Structure formats: C-alpha cells, structure tokens
PDB file of C-alpha atoms in Angstrom:
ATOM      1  CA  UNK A   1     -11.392 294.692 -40.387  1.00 79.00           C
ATOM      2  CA  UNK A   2     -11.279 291.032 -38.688  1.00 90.00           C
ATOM      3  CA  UNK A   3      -8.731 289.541 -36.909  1.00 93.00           C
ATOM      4  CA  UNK A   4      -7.545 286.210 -38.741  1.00 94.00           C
ATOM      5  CA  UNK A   5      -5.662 283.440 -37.446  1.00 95.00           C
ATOM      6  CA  UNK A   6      -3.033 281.755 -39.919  1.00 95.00           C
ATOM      7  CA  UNK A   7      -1.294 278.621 -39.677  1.00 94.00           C
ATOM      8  CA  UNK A   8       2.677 279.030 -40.811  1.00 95.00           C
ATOM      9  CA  UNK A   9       5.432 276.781 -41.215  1.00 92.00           C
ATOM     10  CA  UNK A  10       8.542 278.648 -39.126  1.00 93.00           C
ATOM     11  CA  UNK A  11      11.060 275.435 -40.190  1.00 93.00           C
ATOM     12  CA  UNK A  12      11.175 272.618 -42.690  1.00 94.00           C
ATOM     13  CA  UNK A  13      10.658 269.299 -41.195  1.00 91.00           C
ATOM     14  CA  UNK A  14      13.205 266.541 -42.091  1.00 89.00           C
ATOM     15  CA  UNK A  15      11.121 263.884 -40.658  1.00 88.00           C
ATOM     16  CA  UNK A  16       7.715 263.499 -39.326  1.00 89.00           C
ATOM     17  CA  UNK A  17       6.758 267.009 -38.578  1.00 90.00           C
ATOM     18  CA  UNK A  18       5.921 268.002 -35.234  1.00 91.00           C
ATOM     19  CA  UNK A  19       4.187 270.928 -33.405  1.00 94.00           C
ATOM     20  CA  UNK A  20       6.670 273.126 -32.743  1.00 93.00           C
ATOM     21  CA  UNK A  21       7.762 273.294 -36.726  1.00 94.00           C
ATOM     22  CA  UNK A  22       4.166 275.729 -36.699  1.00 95.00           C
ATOM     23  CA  UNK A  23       2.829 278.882 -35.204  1.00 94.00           C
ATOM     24  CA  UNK A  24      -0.643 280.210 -35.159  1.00 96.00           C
ATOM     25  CA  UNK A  25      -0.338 283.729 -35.694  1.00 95.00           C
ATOM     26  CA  UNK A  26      -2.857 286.503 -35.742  1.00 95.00           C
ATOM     27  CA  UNK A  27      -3.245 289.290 -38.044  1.00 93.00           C
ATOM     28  CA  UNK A  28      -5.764 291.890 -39.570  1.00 94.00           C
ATOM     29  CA  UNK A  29      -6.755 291.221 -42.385  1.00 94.00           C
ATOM     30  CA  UNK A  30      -8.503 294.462 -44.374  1.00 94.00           C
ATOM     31  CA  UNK A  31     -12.290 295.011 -45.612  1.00 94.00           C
ATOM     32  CA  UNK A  32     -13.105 294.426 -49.123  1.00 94.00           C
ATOM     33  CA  UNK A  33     -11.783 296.920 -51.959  1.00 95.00           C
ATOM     34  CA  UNK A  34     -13.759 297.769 -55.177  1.00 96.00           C
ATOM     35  CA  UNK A  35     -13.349 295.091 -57.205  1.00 96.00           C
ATOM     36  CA  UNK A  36     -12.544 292.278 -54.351  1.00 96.00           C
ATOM     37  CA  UNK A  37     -14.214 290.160 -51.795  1.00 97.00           C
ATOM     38  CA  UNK A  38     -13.654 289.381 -48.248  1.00 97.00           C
ATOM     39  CA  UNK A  39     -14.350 285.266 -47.529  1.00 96.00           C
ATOM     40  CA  UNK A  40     -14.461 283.458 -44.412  1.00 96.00           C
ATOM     41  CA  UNK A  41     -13.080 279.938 -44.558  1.00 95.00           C
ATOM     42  CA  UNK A  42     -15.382 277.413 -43.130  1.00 95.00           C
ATOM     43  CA  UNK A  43     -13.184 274.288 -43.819  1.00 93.00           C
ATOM     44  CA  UNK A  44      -9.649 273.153 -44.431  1.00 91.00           C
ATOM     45  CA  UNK A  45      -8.612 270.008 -46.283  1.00 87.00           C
ATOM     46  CA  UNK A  46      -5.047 268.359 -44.619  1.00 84.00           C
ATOM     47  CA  UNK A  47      -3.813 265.985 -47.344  1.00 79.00           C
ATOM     48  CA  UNK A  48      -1.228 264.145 -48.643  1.00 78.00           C
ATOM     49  CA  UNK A  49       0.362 266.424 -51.435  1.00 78.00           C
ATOM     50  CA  UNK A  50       0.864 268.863 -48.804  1.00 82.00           C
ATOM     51  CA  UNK A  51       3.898 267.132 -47.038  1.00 83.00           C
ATOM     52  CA  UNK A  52       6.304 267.614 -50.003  1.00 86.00           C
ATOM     53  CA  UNK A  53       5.326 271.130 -50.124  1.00 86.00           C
ATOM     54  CA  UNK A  54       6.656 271.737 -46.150  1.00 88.00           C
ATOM     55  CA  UNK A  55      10.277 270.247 -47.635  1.00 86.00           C
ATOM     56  CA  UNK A  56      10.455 272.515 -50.626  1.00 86.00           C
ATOM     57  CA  UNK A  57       7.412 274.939 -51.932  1.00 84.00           C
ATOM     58  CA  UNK A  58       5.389 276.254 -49.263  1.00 87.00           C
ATOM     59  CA  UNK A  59       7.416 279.682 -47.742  1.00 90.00           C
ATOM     60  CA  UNK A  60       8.146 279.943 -44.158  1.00 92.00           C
ATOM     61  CA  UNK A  61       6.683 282.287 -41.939  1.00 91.00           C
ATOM     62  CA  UNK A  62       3.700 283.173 -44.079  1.00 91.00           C
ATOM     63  CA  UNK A  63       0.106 281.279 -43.993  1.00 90.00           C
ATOM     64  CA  UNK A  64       0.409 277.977 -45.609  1.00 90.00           C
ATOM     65  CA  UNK A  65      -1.707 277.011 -48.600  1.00 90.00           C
ATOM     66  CA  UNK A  66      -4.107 274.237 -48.901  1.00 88.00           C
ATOM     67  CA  UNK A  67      -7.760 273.629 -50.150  1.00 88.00           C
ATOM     68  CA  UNK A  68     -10.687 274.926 -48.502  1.00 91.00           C
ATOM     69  CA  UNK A  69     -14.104 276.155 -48.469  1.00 94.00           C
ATOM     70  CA  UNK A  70     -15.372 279.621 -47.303  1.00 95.00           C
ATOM     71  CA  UNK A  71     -18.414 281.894 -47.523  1.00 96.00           C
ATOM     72  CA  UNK A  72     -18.089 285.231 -48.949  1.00 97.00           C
ATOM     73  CA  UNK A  73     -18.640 287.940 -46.311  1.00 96.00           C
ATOM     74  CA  UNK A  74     -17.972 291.083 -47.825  1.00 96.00           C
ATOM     75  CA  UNK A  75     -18.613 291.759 -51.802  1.00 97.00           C
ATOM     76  CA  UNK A  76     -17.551 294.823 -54.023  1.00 96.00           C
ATOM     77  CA  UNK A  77     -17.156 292.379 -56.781  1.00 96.00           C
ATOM     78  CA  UNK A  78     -19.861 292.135 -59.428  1.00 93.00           C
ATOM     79  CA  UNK A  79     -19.252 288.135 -59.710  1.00 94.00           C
ATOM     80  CA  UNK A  80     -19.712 287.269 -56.002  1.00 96.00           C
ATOM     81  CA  UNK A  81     -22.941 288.309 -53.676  1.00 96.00           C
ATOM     82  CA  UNK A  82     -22.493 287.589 -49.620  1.00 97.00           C
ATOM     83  CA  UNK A  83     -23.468 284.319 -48.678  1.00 94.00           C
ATOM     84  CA  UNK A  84     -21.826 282.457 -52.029  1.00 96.00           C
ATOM     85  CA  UNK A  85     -19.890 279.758 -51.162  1.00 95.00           C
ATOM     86  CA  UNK A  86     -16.430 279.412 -53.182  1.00 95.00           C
ATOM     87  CA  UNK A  87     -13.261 276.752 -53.323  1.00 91.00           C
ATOM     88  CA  UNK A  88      -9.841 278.275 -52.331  1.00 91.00           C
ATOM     89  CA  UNK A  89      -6.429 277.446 -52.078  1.00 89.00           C
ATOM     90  CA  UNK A  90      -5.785 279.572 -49.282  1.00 87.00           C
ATOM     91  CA  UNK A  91      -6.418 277.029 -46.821  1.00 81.00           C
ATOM     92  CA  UNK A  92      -5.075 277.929 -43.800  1.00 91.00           C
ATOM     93  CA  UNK A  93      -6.458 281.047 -42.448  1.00 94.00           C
ATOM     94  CA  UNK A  94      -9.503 282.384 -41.195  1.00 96.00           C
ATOM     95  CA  UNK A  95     -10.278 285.377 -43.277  1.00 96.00           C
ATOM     96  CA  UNK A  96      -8.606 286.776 -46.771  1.00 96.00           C
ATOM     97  CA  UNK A  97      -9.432 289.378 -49.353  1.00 95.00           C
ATOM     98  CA  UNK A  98      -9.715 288.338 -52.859  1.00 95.00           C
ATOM     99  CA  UNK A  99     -10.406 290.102 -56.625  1.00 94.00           C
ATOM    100  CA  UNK A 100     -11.570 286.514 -57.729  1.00 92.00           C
ATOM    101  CA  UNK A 101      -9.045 284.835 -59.138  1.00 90.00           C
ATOM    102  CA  UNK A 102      -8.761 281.074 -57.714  1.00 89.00           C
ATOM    103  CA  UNK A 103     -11.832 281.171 -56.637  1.00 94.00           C
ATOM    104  CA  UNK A 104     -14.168 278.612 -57.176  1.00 91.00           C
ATOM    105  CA  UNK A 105     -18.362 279.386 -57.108  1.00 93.00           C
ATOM    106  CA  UNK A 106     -20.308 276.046 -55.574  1.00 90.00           C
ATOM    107  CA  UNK A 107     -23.492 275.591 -55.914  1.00 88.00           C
ATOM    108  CA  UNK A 108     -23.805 273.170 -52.828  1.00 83.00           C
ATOM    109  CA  UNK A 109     -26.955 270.300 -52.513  1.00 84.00           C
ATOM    110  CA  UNK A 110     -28.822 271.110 -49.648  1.00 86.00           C
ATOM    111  CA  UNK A 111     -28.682 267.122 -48.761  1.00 88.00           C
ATOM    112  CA  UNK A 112     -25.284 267.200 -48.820  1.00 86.00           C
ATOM    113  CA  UNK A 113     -22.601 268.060 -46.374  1.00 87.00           C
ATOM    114  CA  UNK A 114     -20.816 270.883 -47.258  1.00 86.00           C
ATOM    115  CA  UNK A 115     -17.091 268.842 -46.907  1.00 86.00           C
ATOM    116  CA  UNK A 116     -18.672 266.602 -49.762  1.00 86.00           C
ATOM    117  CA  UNK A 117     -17.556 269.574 -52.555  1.00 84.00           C
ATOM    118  CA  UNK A 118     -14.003 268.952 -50.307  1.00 82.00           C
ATOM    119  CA  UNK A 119     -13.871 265.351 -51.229  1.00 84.00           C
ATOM    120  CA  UNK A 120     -16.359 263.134 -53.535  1.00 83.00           C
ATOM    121  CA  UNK A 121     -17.522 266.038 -55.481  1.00 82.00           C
ATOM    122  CA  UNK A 122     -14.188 268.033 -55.386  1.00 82.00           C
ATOM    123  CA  UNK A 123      -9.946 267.212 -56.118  1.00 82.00           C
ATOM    124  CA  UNK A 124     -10.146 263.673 -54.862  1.00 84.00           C
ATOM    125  CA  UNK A 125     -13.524 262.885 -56.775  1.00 85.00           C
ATOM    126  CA  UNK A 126     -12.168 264.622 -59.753  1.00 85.00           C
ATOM    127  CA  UNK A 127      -8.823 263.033 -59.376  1.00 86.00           C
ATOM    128  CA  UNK A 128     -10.361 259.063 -58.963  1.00 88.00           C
ATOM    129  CA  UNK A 129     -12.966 260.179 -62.087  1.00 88.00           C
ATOM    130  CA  UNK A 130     -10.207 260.749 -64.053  1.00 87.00           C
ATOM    131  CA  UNK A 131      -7.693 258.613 -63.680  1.00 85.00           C
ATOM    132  CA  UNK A 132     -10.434 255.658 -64.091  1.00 86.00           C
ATOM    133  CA  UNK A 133     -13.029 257.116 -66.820  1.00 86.00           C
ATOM    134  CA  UNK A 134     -10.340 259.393 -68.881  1.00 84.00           C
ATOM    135  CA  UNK A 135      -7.015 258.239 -68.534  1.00 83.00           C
ATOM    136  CA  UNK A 136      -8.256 254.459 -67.721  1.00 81.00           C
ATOM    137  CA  UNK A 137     -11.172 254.143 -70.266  1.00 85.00           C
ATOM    138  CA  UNK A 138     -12.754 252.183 -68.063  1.00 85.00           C
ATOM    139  CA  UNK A 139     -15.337 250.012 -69.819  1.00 86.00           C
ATOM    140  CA  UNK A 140     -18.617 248.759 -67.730  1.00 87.00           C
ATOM    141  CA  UNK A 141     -17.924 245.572 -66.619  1.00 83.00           C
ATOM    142  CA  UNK A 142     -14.157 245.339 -66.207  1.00 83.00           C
ATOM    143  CA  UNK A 143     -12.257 243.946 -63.202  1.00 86.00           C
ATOM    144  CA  UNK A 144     -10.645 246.664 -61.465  1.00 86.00           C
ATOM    145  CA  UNK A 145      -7.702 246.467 -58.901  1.00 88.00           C
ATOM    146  CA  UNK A 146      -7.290 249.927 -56.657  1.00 89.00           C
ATOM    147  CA  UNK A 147      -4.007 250.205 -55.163  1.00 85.00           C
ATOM    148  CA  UNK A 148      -4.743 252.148 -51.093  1.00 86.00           C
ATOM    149  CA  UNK A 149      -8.362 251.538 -51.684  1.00 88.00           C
ATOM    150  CA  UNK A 150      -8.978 252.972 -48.191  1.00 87.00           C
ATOM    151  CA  UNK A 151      -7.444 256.137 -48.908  1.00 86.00           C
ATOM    152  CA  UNK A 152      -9.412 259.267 -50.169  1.00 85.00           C
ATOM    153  CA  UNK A 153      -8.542 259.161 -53.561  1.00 87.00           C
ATOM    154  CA  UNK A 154      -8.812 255.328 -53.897  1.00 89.00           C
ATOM    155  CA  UNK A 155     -12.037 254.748 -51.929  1.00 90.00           C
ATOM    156  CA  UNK A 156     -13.779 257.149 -54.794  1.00 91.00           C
ATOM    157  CA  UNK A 157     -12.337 255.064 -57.923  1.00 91.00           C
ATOM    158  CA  UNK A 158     -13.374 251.765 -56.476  1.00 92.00           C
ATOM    159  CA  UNK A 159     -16.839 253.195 -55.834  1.00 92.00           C
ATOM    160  CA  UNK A 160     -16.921 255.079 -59.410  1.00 92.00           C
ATOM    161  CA  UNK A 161     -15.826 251.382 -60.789  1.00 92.00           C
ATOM    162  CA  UNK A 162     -18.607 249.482 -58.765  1.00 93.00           C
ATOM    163  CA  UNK A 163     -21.112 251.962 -60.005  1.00 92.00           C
ATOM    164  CA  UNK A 164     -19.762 251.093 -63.382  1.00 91.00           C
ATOM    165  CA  UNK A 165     -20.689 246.803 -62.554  1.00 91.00           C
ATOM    166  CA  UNK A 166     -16.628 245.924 -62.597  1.00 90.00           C
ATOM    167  CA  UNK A 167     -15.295 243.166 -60.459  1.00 90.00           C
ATOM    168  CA  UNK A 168     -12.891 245.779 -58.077  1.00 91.00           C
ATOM    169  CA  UNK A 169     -10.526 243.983 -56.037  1.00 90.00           C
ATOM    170  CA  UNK A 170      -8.754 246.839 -53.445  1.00 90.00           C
ATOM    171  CA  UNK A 171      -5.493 246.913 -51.368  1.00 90.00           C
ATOM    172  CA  UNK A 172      -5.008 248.128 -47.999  1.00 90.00           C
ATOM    173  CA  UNK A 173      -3.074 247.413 -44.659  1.00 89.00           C
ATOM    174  CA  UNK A 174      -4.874 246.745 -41.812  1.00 89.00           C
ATOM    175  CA  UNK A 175      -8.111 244.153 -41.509  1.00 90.00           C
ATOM    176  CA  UNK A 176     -10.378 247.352 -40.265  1.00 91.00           C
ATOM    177  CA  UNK A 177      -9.925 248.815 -43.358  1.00 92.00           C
ATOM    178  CA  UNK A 178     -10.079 245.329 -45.107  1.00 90.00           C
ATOM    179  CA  UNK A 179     -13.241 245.087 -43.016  1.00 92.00           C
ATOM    180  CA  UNK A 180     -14.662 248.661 -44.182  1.00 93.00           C
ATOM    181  CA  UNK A 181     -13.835 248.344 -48.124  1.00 93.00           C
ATOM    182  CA  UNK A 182     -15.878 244.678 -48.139  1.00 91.00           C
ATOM    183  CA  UNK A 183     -18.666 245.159 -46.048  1.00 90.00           C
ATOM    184  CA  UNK A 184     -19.380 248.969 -46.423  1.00 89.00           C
ATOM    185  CA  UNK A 185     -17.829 250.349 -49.671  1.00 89.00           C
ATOM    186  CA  UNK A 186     -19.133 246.497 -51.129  1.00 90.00           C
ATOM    187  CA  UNK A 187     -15.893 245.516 -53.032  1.00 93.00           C
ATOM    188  CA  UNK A 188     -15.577 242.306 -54.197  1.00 91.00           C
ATOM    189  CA  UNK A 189     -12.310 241.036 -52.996  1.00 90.00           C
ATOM    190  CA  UNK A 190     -10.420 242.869 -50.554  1.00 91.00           C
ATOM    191  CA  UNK A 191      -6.139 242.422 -50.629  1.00 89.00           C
ATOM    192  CA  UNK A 192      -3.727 243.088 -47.404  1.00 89.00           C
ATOM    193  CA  UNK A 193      -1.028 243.705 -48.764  1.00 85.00           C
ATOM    194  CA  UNK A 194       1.376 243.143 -45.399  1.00 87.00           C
ATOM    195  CA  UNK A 195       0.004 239.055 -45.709  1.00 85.00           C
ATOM    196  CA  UNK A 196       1.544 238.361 -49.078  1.00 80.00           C
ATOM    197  CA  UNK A 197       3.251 239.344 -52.205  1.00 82.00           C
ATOM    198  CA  UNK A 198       0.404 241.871 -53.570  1.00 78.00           C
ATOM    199  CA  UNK A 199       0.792 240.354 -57.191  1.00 79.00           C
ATOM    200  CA  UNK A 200       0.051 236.559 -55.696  1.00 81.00           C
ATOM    201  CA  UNK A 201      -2.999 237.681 -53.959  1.00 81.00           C
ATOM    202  CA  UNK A 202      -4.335 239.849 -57.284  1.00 80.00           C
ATOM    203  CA  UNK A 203      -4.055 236.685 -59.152  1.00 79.00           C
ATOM    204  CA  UNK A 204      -5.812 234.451 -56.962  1.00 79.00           C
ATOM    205  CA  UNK A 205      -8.720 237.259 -56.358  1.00 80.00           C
ATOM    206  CA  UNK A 206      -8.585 237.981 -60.506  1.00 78.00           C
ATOM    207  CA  UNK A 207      -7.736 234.907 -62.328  1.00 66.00           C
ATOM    208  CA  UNK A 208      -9.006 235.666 -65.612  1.00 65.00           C
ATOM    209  CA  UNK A 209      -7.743 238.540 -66.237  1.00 60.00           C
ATOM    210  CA  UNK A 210      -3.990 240.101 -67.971  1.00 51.00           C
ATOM    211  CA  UNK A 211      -2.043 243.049 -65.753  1.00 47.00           C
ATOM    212  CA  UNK A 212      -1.586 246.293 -67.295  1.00 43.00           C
ATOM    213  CA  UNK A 213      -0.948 249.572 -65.209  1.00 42.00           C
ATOM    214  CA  UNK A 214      -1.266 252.974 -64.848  1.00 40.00           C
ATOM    215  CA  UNK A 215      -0.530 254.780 -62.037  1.00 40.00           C
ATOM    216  CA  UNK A 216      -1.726 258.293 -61.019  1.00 41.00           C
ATOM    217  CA  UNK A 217      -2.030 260.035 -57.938  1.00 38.00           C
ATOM    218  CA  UNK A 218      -2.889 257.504 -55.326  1.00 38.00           C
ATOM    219  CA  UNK A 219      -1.738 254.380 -57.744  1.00 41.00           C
ATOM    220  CA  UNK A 220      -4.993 253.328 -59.232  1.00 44.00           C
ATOM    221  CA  UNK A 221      -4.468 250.404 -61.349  1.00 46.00           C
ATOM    222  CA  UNK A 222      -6.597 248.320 -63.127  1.00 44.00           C
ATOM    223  CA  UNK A 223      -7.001 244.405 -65.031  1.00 45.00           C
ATOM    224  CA  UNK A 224      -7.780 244.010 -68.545  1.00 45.00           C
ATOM    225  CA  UNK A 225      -9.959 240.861 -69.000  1.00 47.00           C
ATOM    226  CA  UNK A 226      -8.642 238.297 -70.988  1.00 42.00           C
ATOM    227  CA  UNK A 227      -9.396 238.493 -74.558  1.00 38.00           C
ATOM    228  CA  UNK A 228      -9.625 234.053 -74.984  1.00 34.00           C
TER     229      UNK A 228
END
C-alpha cells in the first residue's frame, strides 16, 4: 500500500492564486483489486484550462485533477501489464487505483521524450491539429495568422501550418518570444501585438489576403487568399 502525496485546493482564489490557497497532503492509497490497476504518475501537465476550474469545478479539499502520465505498477486487469504507460486525468497525485476507465494506453517512441505524448503528440497537438486541419480546412499553401503563437497550443498550429508550405504570420508580446517564433519555430512574419493595432500589422505582414476567423481554444485564426 504506498503512501501518495496529493495536491488540493483548501479555498477558491479570487485573484491570482497563491500558495497558501493549497496543501500537499499524504494518504494511502490501496493495492490493486481484481479487475483494477495501481499507476504511478510520472508527470503532471499545469495549464491554462485549469484556472477556471479552481473558481468553479474542481472540489476543495480533495486531489485536484489535471493531465498526466504514469506507469502502471500493479495489474489485476487483463487490459494493462506493469510497465504500460497510460494518459490520466488524475493529475495531481502520486499514486491511484484504477479499473481502466480514463485511461489512456501510449505506445511511446523511444526517441522521444516522454512529456512529448503531454504536449505535441497529446491535448495541445490534438487541439492545434484540429482546429487548423478539421475545423480550419486548411489547404497547403495558405497564409495563416496564429493568434499567442508562443503559447502551447499556438506554437503547434503554426508549425502544423509551416509543415503544410503556408505563409504563417504569429502574434505574441514580448520580442524574446518574437525572437523565438522567427528564428527557431521559422515563421514568416512575426506580430507584437503591444506595438500596434494587431489588425494594422496583419495587413502590412499579409497584404493579399481577405480576414475570416475562427477561434478555438487558444484563438487560432487564419487568412483566406484573395480569390482576384
């Protein structure tokens, strides 16, 4: 039977949250039943949609929720052997018994980092590939304007669209991260959006194109060439 540490929220922040709005707490956790597994987490994602949740969703004085990625330690559970990795949303704890539902198997690359199925190859992959190749329909060569481009969500889309040869313009707010989306991520025009009005800037960096939007979860929008 381990001894897990938990992260709880003991009181809703109105503000900024600060330390003492959390307690670590320990508890025992039990050993695997028939039919369950026991899983360690190895990693915890903190992200944005969580900060809502400490208003109004997540429960007080329970371990919070939040993504993560654990190894199975203890299997009586025909689906799971020890040793598989799985996605959770039980992110914020050490140890927690499971029958299987919300659990996630991963077959990770072994030239990968395991936090990759956390990021480019889990939600905020999946959320930039679909916002820009389902909901977008984007077409190869397009130009391409990503709204927070340094962000998690938006530095994915404006890498999907570059794989997909678009012209992607990308917003930000400070000239490090202006810095890091030209010269490292490779877009082709970079917007600060604290210089300017943002729509004055994306018309001198796109100037044949027509603005349509659609926003999603980190505000990816995108520039439908001009037809003439």
């Amino acid at each position: 039977m381990p001894v897990s540490r938990e992260v709880h929220l003991i009181e809703r922040p109105k503000a900024m949250p600060t330390l003492d709005q959390f307690q670590i707490v320990e508890t025992n956790v039990p050993d695997a039943a028939d039919g369950e597994v026991l899983v360690q987490n190895l990693y915890m994602s903190v992200d944005p949609a969580m900060r809502p949740r400490l208003t109004a969703g997540q429960d007080l004085g329970v371990a919070m929720m939040g993504g993560a990625l654990g190894r199975v330690v203890q299997s009586k559970n025909g689906d799971y052997a020890v040793g598989d990795l799985v996605s959770n949303r039980l992110g914020f704890r050490e140890y927690f018994t499971s029958d299987g539902k919300g659990l996630t198997k991963l077959t990770p690359d072994p030239d990968l980092s395991l936090t990759t199925h956390m990021h480019a190859m889990g939600m905020t992959g999946f959320t930039a590939y679909g916002g820009l190749l389902h909901i977008g329909a984007l077409k190869e060569g397009e130009q391409v304007f990503v709204s927070t481009a340094g962000g998690a969500v938006g530095s994915i889309a404006a890498q999907i669209a570059k794989i997909k040869n678009c012209y992607v313009v990308g917003s930000t707010g400070t000239a490090e991260k202006a810095a890091w989306l030209k010269d490292e991520v490779g877009l082709d025009a970079v917007i600060n959006y604290k210089d300017a009005p943002i729509r004055t800037q994306l018309e001198a960096a796109t100037p044949r194109a027509s603005t349509s939007t659609s926003t999603m979860s980190a505000a990816i929008t995108w520039r439908r060439p001009c037809a003439a």
